GROMACS .gro file of N, CA, C and O in nm:
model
  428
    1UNK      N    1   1.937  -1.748   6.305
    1UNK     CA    2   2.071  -1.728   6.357
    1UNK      C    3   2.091  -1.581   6.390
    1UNK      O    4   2.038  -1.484   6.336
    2UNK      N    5   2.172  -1.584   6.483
    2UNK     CA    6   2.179  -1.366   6.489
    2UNK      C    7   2.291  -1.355   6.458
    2UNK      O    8   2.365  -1.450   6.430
    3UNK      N    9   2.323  -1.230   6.459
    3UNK     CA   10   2.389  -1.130   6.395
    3UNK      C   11   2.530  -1.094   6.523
    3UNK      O   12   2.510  -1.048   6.636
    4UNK      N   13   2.633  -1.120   6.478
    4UNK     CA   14   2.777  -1.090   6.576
    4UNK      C   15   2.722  -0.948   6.610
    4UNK      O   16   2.662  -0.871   6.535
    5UNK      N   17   2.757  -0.929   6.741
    5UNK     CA   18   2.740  -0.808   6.834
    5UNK      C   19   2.855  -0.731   6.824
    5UNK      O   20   2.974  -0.764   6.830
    6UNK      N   21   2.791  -0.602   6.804
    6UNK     CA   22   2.922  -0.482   6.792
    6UNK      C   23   2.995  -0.517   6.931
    6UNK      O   24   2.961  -0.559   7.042
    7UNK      N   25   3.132  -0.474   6.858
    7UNK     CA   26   3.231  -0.417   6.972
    7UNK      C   27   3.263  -0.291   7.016
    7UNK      O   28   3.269  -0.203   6.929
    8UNK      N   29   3.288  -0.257   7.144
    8UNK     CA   30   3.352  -0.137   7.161
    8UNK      C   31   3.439  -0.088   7.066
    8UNK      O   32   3.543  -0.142   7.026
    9UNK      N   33   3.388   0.023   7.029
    9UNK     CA   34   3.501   0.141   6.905
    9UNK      C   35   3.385   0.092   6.804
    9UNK      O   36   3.366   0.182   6.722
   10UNK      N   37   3.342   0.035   6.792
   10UNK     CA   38   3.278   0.027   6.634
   10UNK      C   39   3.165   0.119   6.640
   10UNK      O   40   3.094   0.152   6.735
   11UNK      N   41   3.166   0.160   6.494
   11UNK     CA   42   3.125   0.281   6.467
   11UNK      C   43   2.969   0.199   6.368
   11UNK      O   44   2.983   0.115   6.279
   12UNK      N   45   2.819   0.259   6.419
   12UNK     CA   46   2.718   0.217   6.391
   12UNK      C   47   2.622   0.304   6.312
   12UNK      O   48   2.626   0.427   6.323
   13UNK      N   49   2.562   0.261   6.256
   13UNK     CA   50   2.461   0.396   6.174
   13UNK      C   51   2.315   0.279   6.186
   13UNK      O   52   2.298   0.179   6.116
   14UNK      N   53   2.214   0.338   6.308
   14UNK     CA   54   2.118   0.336   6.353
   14UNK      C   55   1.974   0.347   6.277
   14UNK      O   56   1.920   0.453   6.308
   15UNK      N   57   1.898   0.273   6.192
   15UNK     CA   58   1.787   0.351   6.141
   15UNK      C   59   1.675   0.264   6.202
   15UNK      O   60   1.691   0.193   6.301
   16UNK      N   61   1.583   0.272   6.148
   16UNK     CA   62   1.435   0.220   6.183
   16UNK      C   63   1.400   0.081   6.152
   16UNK      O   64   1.318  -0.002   6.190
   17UNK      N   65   1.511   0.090   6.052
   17UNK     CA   66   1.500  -0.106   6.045
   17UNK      C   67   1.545  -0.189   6.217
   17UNK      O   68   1.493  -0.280   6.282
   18UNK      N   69   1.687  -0.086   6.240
   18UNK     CA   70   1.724  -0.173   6.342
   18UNK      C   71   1.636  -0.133   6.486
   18UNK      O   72   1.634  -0.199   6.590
   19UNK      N   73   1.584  -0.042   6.466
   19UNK     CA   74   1.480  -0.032   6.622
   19UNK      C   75   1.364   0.045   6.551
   19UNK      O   76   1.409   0.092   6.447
   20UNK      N   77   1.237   0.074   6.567
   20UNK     CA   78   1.114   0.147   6.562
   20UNK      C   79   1.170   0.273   6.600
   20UNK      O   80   1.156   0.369   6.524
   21UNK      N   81   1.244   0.287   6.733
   21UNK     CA   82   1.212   0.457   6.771
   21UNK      C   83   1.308   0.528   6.666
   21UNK      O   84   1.315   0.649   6.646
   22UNK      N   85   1.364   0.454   6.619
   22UNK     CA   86   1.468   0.573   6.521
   22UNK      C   87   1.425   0.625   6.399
   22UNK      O   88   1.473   0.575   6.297
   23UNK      N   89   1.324   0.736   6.387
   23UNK     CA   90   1.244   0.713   6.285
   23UNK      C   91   1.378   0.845   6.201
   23UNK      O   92   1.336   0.882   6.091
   24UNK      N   93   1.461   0.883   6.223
   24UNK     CA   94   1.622   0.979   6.193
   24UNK      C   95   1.728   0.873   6.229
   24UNK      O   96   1.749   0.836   6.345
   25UNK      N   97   1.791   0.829   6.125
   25UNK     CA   98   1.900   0.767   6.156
   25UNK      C   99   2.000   0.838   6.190
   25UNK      O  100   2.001   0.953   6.146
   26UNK      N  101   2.129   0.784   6.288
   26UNK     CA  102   2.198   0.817   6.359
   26UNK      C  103   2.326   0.735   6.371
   26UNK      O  104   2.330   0.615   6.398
   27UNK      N  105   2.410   0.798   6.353
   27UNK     CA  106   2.566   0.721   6.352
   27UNK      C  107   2.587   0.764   6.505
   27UNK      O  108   2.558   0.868   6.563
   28UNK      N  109   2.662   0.619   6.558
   28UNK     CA  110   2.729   0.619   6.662
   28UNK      C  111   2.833   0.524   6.674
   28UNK      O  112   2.880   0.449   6.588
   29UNK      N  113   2.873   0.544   6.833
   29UNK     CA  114   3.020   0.481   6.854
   29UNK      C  115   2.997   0.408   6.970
   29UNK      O  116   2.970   0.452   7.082
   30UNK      N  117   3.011   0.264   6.926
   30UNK     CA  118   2.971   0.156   7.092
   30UNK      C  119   3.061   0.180   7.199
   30UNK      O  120   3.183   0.197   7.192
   31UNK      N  121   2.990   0.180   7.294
   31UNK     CA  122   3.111   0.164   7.440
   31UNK      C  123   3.080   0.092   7.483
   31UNK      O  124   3.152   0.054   7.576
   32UNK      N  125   2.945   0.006   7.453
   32UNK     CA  126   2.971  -0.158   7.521
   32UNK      C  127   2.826  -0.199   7.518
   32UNK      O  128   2.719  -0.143   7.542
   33UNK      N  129   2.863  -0.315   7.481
   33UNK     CA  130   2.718  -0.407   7.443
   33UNK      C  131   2.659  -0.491   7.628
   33UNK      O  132   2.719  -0.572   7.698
   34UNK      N  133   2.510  -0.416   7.650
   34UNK     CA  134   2.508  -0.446   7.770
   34UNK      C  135   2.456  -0.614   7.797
   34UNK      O  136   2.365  -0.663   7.730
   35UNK      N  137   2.504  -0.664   7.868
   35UNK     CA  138   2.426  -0.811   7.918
   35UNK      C  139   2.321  -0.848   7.993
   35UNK      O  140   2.307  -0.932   8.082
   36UNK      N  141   2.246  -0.765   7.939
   36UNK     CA  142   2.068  -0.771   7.966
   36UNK      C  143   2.001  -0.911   7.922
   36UNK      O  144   2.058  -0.964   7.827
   37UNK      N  145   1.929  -0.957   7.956
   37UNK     CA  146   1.853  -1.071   7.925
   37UNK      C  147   1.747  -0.939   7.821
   37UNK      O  148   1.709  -0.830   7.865
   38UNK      N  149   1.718  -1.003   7.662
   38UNK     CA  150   1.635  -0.931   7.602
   38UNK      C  151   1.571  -1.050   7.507
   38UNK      O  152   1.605  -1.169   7.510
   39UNK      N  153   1.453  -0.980   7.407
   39UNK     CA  154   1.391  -1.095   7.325
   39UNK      C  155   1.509  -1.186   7.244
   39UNK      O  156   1.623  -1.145   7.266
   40UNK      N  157   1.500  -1.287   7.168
   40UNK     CA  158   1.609  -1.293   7.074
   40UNK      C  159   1.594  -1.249   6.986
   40UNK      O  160   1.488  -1.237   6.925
   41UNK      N  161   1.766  -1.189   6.941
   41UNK     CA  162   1.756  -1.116   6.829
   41UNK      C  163   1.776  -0.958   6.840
   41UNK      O  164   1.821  -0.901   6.741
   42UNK      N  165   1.735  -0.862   6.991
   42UNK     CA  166   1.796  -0.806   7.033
   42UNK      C  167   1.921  -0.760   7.113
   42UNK      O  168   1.965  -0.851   7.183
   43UNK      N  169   1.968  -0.679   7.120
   43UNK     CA  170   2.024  -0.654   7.276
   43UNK      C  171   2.031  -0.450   7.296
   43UNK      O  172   1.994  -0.357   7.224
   44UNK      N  173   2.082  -0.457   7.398
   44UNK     CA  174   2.123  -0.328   7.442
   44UNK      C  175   2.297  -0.271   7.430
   44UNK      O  176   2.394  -0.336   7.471
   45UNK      N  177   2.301  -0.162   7.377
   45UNK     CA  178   2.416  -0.099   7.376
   45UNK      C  179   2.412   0.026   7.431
   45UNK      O  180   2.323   0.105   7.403
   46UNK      N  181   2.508   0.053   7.513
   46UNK     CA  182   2.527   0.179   7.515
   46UNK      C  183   2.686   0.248   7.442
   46UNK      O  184   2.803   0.211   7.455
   47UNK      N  185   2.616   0.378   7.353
   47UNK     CA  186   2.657   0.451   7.256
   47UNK      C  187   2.709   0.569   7.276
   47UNK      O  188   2.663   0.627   7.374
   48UNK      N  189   2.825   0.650   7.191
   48UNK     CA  190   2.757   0.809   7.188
   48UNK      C  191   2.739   0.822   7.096
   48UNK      O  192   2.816   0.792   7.005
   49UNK      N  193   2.608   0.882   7.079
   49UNK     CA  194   2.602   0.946   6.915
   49UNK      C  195   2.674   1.050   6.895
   49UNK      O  196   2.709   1.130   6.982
   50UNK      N  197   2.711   1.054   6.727
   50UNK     CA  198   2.727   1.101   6.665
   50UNK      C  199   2.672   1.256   6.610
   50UNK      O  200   2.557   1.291   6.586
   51UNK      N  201   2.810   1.341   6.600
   51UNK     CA  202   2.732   1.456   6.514
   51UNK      C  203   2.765   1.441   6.360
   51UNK      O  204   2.840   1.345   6.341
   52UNK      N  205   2.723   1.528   6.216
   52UNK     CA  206   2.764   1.489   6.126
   52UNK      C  207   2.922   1.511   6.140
   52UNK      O  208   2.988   1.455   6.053
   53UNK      N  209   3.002   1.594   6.248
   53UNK     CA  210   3.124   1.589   6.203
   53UNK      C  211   3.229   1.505   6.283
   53UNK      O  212   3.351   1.518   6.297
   54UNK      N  213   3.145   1.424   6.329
   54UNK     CA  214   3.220   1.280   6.396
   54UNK      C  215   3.258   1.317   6.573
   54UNK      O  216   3.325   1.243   6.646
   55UNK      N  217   3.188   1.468   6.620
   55UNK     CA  218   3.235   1.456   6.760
   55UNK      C  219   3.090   1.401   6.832
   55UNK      O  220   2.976   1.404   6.786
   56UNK      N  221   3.137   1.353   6.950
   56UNK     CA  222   2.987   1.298   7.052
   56UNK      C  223   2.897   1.409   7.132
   56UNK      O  224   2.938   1.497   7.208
   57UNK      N  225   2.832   1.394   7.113
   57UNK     CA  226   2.696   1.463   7.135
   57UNK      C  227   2.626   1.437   7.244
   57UNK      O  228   2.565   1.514   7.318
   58UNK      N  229   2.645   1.285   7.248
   58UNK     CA  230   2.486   1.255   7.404
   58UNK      C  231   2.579   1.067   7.391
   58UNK      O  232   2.633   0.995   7.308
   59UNK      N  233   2.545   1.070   7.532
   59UNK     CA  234   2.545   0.932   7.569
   59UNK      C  235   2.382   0.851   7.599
   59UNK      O  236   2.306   0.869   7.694
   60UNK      N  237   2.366   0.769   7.493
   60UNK     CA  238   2.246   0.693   7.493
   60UNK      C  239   2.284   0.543   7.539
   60UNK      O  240   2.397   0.494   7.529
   61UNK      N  241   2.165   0.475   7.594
   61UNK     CA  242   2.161   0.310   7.596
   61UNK      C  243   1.983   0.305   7.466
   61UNK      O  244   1.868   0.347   7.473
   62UNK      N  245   2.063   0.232   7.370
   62UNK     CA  246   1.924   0.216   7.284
   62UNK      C  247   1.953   0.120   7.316
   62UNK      O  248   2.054   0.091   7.381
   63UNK      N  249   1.822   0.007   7.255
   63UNK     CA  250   1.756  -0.115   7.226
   63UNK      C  251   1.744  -0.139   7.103
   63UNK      O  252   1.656  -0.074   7.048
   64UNK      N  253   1.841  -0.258   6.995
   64UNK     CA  254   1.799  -0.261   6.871
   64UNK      C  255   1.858  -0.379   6.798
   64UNK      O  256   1.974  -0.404   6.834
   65UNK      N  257   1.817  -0.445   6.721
   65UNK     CA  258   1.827  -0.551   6.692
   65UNK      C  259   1.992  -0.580   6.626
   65UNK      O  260   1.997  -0.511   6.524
   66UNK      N  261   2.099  -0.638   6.640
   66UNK     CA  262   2.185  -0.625   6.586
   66UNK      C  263   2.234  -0.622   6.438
   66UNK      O  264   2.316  -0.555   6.375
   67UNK      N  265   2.116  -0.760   6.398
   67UNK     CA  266   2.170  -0.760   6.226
   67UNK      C  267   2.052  -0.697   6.142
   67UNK      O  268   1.989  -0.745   6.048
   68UNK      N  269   2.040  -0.551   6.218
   68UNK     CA  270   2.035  -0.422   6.111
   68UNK      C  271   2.113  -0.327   6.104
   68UNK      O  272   2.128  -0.241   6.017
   69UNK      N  273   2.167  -0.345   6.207
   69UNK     CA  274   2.284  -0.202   6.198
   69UNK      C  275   2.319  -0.206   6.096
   69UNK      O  276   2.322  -0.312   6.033
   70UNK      N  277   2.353  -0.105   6.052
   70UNK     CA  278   2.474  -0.081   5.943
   70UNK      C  279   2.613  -0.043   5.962
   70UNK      O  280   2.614   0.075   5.997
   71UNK      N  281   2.716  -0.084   5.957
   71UNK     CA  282   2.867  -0.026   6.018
   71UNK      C  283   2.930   0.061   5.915
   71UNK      O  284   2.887   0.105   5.808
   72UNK      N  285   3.000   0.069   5.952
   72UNK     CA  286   3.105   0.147   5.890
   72UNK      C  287   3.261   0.128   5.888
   72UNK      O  288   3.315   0.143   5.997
   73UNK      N  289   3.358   0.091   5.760
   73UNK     CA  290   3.493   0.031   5.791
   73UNK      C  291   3.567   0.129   5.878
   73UNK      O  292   3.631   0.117   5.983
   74UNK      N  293   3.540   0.222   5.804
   74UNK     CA  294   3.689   0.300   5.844
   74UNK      C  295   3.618   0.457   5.916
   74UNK      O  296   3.536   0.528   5.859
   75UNK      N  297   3.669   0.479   6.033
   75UNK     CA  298   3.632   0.512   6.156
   75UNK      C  299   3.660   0.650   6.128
   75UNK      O  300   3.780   0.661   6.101
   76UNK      N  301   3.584   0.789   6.122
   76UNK     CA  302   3.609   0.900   6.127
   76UNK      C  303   3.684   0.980   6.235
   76UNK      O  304   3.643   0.978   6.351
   77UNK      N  305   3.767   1.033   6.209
   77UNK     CA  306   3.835   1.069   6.351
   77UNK      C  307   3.752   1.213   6.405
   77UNK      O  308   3.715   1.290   6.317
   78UNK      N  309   3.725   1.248   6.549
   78UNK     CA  310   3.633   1.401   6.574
   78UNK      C  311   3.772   1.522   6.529
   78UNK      O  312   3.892   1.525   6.557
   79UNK      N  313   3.712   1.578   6.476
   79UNK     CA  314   3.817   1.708   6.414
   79UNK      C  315   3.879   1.769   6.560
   79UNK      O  316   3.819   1.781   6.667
   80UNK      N  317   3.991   1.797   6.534
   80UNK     CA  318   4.095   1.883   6.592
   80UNK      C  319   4.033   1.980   6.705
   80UNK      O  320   3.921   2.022   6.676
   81UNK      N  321   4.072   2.013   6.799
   81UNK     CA  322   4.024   2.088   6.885
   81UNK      C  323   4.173   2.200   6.853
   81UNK      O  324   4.294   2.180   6.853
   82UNK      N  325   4.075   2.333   6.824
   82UNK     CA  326   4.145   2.431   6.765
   82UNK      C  327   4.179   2.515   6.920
   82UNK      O  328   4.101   2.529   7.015
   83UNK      N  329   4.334   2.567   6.908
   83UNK     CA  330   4.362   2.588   7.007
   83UNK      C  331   4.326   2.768   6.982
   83UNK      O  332   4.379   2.825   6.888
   84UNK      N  333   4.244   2.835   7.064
   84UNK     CA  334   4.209   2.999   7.084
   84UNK      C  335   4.326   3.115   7.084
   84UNK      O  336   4.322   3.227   7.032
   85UNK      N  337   4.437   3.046   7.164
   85UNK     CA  338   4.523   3.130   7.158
   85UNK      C  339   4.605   3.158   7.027
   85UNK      O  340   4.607   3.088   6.926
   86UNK      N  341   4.681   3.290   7.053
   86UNK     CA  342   4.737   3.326   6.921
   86UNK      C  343   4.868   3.254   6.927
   86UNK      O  344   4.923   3.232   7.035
   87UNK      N  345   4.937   3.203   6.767
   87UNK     CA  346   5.085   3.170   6.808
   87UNK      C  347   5.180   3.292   6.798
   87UNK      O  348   5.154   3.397   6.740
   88UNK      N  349   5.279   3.266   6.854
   88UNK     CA  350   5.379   3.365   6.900
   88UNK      C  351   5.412   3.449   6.773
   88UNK      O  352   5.440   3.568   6.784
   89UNK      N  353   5.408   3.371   6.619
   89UNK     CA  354   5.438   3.525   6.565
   89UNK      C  355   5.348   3.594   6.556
   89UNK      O  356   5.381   3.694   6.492
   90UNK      N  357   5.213   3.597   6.595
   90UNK     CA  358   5.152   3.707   6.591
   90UNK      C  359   5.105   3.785   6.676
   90UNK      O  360   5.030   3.879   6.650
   91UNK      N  361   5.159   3.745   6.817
   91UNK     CA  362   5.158   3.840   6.917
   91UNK      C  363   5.324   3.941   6.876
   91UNK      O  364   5.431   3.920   6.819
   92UNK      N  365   5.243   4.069   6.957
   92UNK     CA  366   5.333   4.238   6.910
   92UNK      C  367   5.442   4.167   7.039
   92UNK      O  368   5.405   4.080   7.117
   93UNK      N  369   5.554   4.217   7.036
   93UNK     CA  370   5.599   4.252   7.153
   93UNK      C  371   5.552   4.407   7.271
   93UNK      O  372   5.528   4.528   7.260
   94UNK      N  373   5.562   4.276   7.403
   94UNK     CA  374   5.504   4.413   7.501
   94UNK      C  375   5.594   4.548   7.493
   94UNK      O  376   5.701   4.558   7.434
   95UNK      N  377   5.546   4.621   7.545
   95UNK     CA  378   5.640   4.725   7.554
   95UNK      C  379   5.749   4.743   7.714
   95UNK      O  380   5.711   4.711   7.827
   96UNK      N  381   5.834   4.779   7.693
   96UNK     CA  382   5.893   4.746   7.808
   96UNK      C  383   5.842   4.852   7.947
   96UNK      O  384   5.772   4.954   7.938
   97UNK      N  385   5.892   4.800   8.054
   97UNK     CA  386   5.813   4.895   8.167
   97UNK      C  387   5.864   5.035   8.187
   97UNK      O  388   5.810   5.105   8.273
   98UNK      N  389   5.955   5.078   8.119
   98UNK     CA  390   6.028   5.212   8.113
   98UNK      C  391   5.932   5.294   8.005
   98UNK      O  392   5.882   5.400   8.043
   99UNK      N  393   5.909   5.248   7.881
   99UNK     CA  394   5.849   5.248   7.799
   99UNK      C  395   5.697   5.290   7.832
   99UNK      O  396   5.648   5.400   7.809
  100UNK      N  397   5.627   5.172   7.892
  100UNK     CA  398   5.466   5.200   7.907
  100UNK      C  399   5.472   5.366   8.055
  100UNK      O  400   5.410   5.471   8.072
  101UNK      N  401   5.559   5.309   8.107
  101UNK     CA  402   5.590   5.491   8.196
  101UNK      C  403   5.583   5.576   8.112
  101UNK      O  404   5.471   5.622   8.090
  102UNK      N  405   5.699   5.627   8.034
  102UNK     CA  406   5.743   5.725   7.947
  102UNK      C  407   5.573   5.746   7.904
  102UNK      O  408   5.498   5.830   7.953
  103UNK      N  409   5.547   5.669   7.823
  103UNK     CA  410   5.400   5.695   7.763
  103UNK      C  411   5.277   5.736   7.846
  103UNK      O  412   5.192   5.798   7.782
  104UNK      N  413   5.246   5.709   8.008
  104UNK     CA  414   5.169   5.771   8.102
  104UNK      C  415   5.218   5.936   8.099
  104UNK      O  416   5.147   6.032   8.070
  105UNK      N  417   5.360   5.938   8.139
  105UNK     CA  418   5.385   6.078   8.210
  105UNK      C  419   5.395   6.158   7.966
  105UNK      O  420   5.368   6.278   7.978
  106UNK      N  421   5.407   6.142   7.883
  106UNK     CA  422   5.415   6.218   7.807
  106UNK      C  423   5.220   6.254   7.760
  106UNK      O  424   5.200   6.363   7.705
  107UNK      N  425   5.093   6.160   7.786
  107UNK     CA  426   4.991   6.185   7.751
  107UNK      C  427   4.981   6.279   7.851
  107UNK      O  428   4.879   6.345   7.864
   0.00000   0.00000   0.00000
């Protein structure tokens, strides 16, 4: 009997049981199980893997048997994209344009 096929969003952790080439297992995130004619017992997905801190890295199509995956319940979210700029209380106030004058003509 096989193994229910991931769904899109589900989150996978990849090792060597479920395919040969993965000799480093690898967590990823399905974007869709492809409808390839394959042996039984396989199929094709295409993924992104995973980094350890849950953002995507590479878009792969592996080949691997379904009931080895290993899943995972509860879905890591990719950390925060930190915004570069400063917030407003810690920018100085500019100086005003009378001001940055005064300071040309007194150096």
């Amino acid at each position: 009997m096989n193994a229910p096929l991931p769904k899109a969003g589900d989150l996978v952790y990849v090792t060597r049981a479920a395919s040969v080439q993965f000799i480093r297992p690898i967590w990823c995130r399905v974007i869709r199980v492809r409808d390839w004619i394959t042996y039984d017992g396989w199929c094709w997905l295409d993924v992104y893997q995973l980094d350890a801190r849950g953002d995507a890295v590479a878009r792969r199509s592996i080949f691997v048997q379904p009931a080895k995956l290993e899943s995972q319940q509860s879905t890591p979210t990719p950390r925060a994209r930190h915004d570069q700029r400063r917030s407003p209380a810690t920018r100085r106030p500019r100086p005003s344009a009378e001001a940055r004058t005064t300071a040309r003509i007194d150096s």
